[in-house]
Each structure stands twice: as structure tokens, then as C-alpha cells.
Short mmCIF file of C-alpha atoms in Angstrom, two decimals:
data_model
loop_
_atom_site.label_atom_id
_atom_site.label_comp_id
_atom_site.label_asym_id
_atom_site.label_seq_id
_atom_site.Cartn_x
_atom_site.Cartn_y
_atom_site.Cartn_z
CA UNK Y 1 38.72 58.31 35.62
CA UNK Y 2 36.29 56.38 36.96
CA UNK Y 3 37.20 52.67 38.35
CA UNK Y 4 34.16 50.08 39.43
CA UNK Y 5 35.31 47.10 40.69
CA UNK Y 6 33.50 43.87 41.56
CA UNK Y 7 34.62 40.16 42.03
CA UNK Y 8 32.63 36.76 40.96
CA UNK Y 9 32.32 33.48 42.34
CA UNK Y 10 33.87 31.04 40.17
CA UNK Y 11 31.02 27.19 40.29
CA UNK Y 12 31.41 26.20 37.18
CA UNK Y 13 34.39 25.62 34.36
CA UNK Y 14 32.41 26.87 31.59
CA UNK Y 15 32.92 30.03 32.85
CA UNK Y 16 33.82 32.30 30.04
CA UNK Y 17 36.45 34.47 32.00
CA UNK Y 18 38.13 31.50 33.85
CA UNK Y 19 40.63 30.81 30.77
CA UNK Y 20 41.80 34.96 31.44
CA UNK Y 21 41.91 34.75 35.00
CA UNK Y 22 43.96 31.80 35.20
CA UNK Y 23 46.49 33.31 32.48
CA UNK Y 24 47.06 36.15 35.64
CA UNK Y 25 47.24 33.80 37.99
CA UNK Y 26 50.01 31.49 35.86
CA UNK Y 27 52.19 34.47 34.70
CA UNK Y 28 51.88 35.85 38.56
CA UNK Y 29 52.58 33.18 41.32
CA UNK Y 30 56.28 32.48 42.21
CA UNK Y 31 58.20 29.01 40.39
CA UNK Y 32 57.52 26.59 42.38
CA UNK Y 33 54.61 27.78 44.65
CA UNK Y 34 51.88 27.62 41.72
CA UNK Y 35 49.19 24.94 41.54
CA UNK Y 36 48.46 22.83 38.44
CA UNK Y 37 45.35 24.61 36.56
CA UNK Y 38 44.41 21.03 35.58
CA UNK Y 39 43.51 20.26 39.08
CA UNK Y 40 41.96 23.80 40.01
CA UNK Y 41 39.59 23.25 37.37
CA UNK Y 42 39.09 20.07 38.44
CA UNK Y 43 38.32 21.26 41.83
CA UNK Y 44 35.73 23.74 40.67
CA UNK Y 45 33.92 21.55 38.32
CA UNK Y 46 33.77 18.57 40.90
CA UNK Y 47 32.77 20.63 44.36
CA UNK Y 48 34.62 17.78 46.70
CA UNK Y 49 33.06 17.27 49.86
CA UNK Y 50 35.95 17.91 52.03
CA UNK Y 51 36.48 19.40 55.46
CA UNK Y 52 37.25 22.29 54.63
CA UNK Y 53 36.07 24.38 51.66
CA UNK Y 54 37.56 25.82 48.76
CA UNK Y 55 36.43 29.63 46.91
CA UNK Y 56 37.51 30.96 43.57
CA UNK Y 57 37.01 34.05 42.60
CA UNK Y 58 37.86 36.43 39.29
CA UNK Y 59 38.14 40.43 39.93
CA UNK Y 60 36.96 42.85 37.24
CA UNK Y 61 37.46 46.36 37.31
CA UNK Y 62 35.33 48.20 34.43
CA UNK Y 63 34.54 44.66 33.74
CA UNK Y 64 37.76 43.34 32.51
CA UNK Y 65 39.34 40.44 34.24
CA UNK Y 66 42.23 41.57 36.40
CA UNK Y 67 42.37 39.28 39.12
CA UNK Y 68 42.14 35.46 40.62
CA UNK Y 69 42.03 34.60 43.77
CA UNK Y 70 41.73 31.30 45.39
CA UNK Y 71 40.83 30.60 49.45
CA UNK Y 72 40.20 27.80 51.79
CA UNK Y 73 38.29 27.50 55.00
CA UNK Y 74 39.13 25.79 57.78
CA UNK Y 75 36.15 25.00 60.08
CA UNK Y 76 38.29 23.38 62.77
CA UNK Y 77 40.21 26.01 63.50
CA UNK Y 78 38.29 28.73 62.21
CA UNK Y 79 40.82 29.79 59.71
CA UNK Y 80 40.07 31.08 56.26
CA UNK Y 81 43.51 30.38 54.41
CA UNK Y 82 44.61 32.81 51.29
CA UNK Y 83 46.40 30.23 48.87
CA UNK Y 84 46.51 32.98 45.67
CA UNK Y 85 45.54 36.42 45.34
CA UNK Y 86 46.80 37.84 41.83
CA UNK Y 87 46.35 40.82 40.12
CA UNK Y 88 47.52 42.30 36.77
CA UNK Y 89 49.04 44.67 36.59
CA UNK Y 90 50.25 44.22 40.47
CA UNK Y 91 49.53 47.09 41.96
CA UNK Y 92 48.21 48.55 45.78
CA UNK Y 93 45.10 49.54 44.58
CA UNK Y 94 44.08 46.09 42.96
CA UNK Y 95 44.97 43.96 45.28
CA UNK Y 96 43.50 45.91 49.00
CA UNK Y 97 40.05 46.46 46.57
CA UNK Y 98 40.69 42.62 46.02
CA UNK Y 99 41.43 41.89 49.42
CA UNK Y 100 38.54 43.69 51.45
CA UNK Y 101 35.64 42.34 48.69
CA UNK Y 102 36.75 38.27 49.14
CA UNK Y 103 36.72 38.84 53.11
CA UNK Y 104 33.53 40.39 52.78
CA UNK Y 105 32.17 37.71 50.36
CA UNK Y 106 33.34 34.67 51.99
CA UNK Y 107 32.49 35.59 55.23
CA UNK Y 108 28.77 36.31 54.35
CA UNK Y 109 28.79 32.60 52.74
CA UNK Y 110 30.38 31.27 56.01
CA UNK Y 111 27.39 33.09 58.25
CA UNK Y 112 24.86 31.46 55.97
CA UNK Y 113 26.34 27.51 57.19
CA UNK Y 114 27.03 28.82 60.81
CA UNK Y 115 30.93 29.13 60.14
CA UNK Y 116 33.18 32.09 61.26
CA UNK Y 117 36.27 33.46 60.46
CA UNK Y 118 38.77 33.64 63.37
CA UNK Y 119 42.52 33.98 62.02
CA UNK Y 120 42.98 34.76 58.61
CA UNK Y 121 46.93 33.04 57.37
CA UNK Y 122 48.66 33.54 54.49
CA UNK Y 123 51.99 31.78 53.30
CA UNK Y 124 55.29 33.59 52.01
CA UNK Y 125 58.22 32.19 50.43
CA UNK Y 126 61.75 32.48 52.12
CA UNK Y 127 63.53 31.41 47.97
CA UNK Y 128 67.20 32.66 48.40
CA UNK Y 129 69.68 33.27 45.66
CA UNK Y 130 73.57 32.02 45.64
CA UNK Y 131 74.52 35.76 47.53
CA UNK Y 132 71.56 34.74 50.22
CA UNK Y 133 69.36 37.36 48.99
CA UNK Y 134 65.08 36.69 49.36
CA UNK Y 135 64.44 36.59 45.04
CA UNK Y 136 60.28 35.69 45.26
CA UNK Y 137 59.09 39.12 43.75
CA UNK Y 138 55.19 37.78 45.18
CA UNK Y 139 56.37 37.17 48.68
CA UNK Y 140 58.57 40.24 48.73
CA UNK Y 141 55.89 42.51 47.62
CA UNK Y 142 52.82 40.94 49.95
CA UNK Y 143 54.59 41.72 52.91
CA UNK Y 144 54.51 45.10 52.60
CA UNK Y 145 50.73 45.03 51.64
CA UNK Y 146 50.22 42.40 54.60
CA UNK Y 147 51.89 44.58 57.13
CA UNK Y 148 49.50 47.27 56.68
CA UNK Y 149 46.46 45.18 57.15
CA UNK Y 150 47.82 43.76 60.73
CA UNK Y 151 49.22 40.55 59.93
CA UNK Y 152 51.87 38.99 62.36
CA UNK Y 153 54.21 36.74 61.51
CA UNK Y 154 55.25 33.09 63.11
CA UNK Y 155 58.89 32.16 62.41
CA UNK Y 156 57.98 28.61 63.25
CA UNK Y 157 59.34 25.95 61.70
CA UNK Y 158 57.10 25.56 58.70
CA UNK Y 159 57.80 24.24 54.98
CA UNK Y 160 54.91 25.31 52.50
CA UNK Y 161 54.79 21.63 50.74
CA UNK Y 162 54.25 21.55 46.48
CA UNK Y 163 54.38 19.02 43.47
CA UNK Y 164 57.84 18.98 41.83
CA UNK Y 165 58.29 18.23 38.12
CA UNK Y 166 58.51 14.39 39.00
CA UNK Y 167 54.90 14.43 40.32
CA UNK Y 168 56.67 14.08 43.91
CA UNK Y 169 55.88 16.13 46.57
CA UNK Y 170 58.20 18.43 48.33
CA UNK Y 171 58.88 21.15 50.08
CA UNK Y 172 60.15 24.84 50.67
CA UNK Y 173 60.95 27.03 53.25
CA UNK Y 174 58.06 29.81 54.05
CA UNK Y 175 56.98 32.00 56.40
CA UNK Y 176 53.79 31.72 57.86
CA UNK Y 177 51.84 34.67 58.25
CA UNK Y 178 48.50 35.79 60.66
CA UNK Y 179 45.84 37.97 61.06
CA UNK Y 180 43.75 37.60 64.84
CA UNK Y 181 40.21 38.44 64.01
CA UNK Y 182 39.95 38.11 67.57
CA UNK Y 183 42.11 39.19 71.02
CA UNK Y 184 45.02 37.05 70.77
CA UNK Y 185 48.78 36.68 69.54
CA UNK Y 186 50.46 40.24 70.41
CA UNK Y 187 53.83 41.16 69.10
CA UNK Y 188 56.35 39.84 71.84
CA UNK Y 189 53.86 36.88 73.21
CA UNK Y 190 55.57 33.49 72.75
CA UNK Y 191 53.73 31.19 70.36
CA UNK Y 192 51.16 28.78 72.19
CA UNK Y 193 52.60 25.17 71.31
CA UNK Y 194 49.51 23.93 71.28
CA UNK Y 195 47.96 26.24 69.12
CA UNK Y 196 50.67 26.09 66.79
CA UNK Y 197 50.61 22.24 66.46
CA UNK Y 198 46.74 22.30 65.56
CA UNK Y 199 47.30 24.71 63.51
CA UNK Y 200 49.94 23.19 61.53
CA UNK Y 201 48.05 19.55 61.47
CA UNK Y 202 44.66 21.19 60.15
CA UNK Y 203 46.65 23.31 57.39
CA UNK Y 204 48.96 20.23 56.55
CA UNK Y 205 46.26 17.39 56.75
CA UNK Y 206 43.10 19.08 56.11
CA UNK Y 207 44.20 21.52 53.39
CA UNK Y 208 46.99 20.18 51.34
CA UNK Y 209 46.75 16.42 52.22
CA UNK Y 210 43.07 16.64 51.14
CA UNK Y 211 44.09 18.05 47.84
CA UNK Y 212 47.07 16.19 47.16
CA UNK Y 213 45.28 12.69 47.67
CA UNK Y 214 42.94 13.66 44.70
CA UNK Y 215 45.92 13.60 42.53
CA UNK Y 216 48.10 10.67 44.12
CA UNK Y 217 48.67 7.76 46.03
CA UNK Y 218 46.65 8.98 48.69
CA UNK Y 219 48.44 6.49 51.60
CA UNK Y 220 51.69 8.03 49.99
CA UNK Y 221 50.03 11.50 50.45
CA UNK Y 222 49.11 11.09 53.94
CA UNK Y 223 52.85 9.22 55.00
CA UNK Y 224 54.19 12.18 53.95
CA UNK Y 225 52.54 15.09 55.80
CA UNK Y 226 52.26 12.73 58.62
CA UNK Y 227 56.21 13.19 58.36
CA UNK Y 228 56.39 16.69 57.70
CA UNK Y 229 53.75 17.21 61.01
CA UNK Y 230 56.36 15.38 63.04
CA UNK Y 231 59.42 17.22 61.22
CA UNK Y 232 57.90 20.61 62.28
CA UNK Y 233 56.99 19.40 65.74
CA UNK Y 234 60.65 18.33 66.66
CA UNK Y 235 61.62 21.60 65.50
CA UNK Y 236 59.61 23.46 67.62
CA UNK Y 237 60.85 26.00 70.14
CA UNK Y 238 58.94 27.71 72.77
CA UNK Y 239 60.77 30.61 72.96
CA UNK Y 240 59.36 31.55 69.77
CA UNK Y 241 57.89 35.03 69.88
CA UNK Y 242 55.13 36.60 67.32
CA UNK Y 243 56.35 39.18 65.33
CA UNK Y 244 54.48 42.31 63.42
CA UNK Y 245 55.72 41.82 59.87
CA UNK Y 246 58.92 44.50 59.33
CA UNK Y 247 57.40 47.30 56.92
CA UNK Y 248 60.87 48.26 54.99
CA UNK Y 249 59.77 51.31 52.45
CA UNK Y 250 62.26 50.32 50.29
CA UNK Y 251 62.51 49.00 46.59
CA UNK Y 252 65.81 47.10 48.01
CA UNK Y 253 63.36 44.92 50.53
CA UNK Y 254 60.78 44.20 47.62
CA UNK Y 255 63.56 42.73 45.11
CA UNK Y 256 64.80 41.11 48.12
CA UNK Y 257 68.12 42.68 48.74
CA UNK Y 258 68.07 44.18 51.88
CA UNK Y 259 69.91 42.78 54.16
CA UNK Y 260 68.61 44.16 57.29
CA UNK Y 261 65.74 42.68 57.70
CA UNK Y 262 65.54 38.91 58.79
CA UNK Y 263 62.68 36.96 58.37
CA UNK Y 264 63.84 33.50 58.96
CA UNK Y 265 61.81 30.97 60.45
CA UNK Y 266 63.62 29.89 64.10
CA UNK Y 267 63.58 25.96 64.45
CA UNK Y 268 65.52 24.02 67.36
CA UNK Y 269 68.28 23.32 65.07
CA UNK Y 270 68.94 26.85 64.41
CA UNK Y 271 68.73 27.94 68.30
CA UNK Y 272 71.33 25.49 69.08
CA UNK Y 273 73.07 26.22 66.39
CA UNK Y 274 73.45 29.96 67.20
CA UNK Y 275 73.94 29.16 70.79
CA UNK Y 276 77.03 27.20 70.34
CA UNK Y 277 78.27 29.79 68.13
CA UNK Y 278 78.17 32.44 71.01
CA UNK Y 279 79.53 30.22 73.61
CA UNK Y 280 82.27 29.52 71.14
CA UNK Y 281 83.00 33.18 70.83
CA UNK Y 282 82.92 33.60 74.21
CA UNK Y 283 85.13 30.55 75.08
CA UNK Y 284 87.70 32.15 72.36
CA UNK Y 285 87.68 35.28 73.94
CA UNK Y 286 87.95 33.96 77.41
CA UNK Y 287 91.36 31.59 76.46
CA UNK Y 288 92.81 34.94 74.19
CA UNK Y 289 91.97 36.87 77.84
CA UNK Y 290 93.99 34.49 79.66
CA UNK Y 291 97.01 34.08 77.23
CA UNK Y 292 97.17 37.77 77.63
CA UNK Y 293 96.68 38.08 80.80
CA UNK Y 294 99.92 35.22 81.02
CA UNK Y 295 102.32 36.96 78.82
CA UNK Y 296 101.49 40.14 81.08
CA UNK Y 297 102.67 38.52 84.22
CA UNK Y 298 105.85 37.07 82.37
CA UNK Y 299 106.34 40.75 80.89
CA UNK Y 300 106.86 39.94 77.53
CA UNK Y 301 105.74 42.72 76.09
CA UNK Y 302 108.11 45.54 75.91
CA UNK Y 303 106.07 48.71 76.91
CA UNK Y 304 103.67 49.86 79.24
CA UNK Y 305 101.04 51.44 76.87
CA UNK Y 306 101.13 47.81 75.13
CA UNK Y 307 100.82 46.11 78.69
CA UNK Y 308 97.88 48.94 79.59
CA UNK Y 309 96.03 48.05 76.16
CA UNK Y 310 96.42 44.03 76.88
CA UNK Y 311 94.64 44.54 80.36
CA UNK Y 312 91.84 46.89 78.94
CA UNK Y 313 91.34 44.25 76.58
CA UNK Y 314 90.89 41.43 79.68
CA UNK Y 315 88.69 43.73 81.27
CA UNK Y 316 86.17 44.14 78.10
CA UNK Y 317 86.22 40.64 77.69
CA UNK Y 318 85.35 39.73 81.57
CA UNK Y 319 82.44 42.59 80.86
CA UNK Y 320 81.03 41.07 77.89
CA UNK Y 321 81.35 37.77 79.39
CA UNK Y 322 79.40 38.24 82.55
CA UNK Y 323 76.77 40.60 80.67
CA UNK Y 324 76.33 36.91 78.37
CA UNK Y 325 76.28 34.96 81.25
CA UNK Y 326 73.76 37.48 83.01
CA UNK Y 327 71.27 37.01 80.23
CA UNK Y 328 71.28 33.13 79.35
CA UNK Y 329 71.81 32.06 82.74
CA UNK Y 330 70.05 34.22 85.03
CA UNK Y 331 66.72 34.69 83.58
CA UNK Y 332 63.91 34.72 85.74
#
């Protein structure tokens, strides 16, 4: 069977496949991470003049719509930002043949104005259920197709923001995902706080505020991602290393049910958070040692196997101790 694919820039409305494309693109996207059709519509028929620009695009295959796709560029950074790729049915070969056209596409229009495509990002949701189990079939699925085309992942502090059903904006908790077109952020490199920060206040002010403010109060638009910038900021750690994205072959990962794979985002909270944990552990173990070690001297215990097993159990918690102390403390 023979398969021809090819992809169309979306500039007007009236486009008679629009209507089909969107209906993918509706019955695809996660709750809660989908964008009002109303206002993508609007935003193709009205070609803002904003910073950064927008593309949509429809894929056929035989000429039937299978696909929408919808992409931002960034020309501060140099960032071309994927907000929706869909396909239907969902499927590998759809969505890489989708993928590889729109880079090619968009980056030809970029040359054309002078612009060029450094990072490409990508957001993806971190939605638990009640038993703490990832349940966004989209996210879930993308990262195994992002892993494979090199994308590394930043668990920064970063909260993908969205329009709840009281026309208020909010926000979730997502990963934030990137591709270096260029040398730059290897796996086990701390994140650049710098980098990160402009990063954040181009995607946060120049991408979603400049939407948003369309649609609302824009001095109620910019207040709040002027909060969110310094929310993220605060929570900020620069011990924060880039990750490659974990490729789990497993249909337990993609229904988000494996447990073995974390992908949460590390904020300063957290860090603390953890490291009072282990010193409280470790203080535990330390008094329990002691207590032992007391009742040994005062030979309450009635045997010497049980007096043997109460000072091998000092000894492993002196070890693990010092081998704690040896890493947090003595780092060069």
C-alpha cells in the first residue's frame, strides 16, 4: 500500500479542511491542556503582529486530513515551541512523518525573514491519579516518540499555565522538554540559571501572555505570569541536572503506571523537603544506635548472639552514616 503524505499551511479560516482537522485536534489533546478553537481561529484569521509567530498546519496522507499541528517561534531566544501535534489514528508513523515535514517547513519560512531555529521545546503533562499514577495518555505516549528524536528533559520548576472553565487562568504541573539544535545542554550538565530564567520569561510572557491578553484583562494577564515568572524563579535550584528523557518500552509507562520511572520536576521546596527527610532518618537511626548501644553496656539483653546482632546493627548504622555525611558534606 502506498502512503503519500504532505502537510498545508493553514492563512485563512475558510479553509475547507480546518473544521476536520480541528475535530483531531479536540478529540486528541489531554483535559485541560487544549486551547479554545474559538480563539485559534481567531488567531489564524487575524495574523497578530506579535513577537513571536504562530504556524498551523493540517497533515494529509492520500489526501485525507489526519493531522493538526500548531507551533510558535520565538525570535528572542531562538526557540520554535511545539504547542499541538495530533494525529488520528495516533500512531509512530503519523506523527515522525508529521514531525520531520513542520521542522522542515517552518524552518525554510524562518530563513526567508533571517530567523533560525536553535532549541526546539515541547511541554508534557505530569496529571496524576488518586494511586499517584501519570494518567495523560498524550504526554505518556510523546515521550517515548520524543526520546528517540534527542530531546532532554529540564525538571525545573515549571507549571504549563491554561484557561479553566471560569475563564480564569491557571495552572498545572509539566515537564518541560528540549531539543539543542546546537552544542549545548548534555545529560549530567547542571541547568544554566540564566538560561533557564530567559527561557522561562520569553515562553511565559512572549508566548502565552501574548495570547492570553487577546482574550482578557490584559493587565490581569500580565500580573499573573509576572507572578508565575517569580514563582518559578524562587523555586529554582542549581543543582538541577539535564536529563535524556527515560525510554521505558513498556505499555505500563504509556498508560502511566510504571512506577519506576520518575519524572518529577525538582523545585527548592522539594530539595529541602527530601533533605530533611534523610537527615531525619539518619538522626533516627543514630538515637536507635545509641539506645542500643546503652542497653548493651547495662546487659540487658540476655544472650550473646542478641548482644552480637545489636552491635552489628551500631556498626551499619555508623557506616551508612559517615558514607551520608561523606557525600553532602564533603563535596568538592
Amino acid at each position: 500500500m502506498d502512503a503519500n503524505y504532505s502537510i498545508k499551511l493553514i492563512k485563512n479560516v475558510k479553509n475547507k479542511d480546518l473544521t476536520e482537522a480541528l475535530d483531531i485536534y479536540i478529540h486528541t489533546i489531554d483535559e485541560g491542556s487544549e486551547t479554545s478553537t474559538i480563539q485559534i481561529r481567531d488567531y489564524i484569521q487575524k495574523k497578530y503582529n506579535d513577537k513571536r509567530e504562530m504556524f498551523f498546519y493540517i497533515l494529509y496522507v492520500n489526501n485525507t486530513v489526519v493531522g493538526f499541528a500548531e507551533y510558535g517561534y520565538l525570535p528572542q531566544s531562538e526557540v520554535l515551541l511545539i504547542d499541538y501535534i495530533c494525529t488520528s489514528p495516533r500512531n509512530h508513523t503519523y506523527f515522525y512523518n508529521f514531525y520531520q515535514m513542520l521542522f522542515e517547513d517552518i524552518s525554510e519560512l524562518l530563513k526567508k525573514k533571517s530567523y533560525y531555529i536553535k532549541y526546539i521545546i515541547t511541554e508534557l503533562s505530569l496529571k496524576k491519579d488518586c494511586e499517584n499514577k501519570y494518567i495523560d495518555a498524550d504526554s505518556n505516549y510523546y515521550r517515548q516518540l520524543l526520546t528517540m528524536e534527542g530531546f532532554k528533559i529540564l525538571r525545573t520548576p515549571y507549571y504549563q499555565p491554561y484557561c479553566n472553565m471560569k475563564g480564569e487562568l491557571s495552572i498545572s504541573d509539566f515537564n518541560l522538554v528540549i531539543k539543542p539544535l546546537i552544542n549545548g545542554l548534555f545529560p549530567k550538565t547542571n541547568i544554566d540559571a540564566t538560561f533557564y530564567q530567559e527561557i522561562m520569561t520569553d515562553i511565559y510572557m512572549n508566548h502565552y501572555a501574548a495570547w492570553y491578553e487577546k482574550y482578557m484583562n490584559p493587565n490581569d494577564v500580565n500580573q499573573f505570569f509576572t507572578n508565575l515568572l517569580d514563582r518559578v524563579k524562587k523555586e529554582f535550584t542549581n543543582k538541577i541536572e539535564i536529563d535524556d528523557i527515560t525510554l521505558v518500552n513498556c505499555t505500563l509507562f504509556q498508560k502511566g503506571l510504571c512506577q519506576q520511572v520518575s519524572t518529577e520536576n525538582i523545585t527548592l521546596k522539594k530539595k529541602r523537603l527530601y533533605y530533611a527527610k534523610q537527615w531525619i532518618i539518619r538522626i533516627l537511626c543514630v538515637l536507635f544506635s545509641v539506645a542500643t548501644g546503652f542497653f548493651c553496656y547495662l546487659k540487658c539483653f540476655d544472650s550473646m548472639e542478641t548482644i552480637i546482632c545489636s552491635l552489628l546493627t551500631i556498626l551499619s548504622s555508623v557506616i551508612s552514616l559517615w558514607q551520608f555525611m561523606k557525600e553532602r558534606l564533603f563535596q568538592k
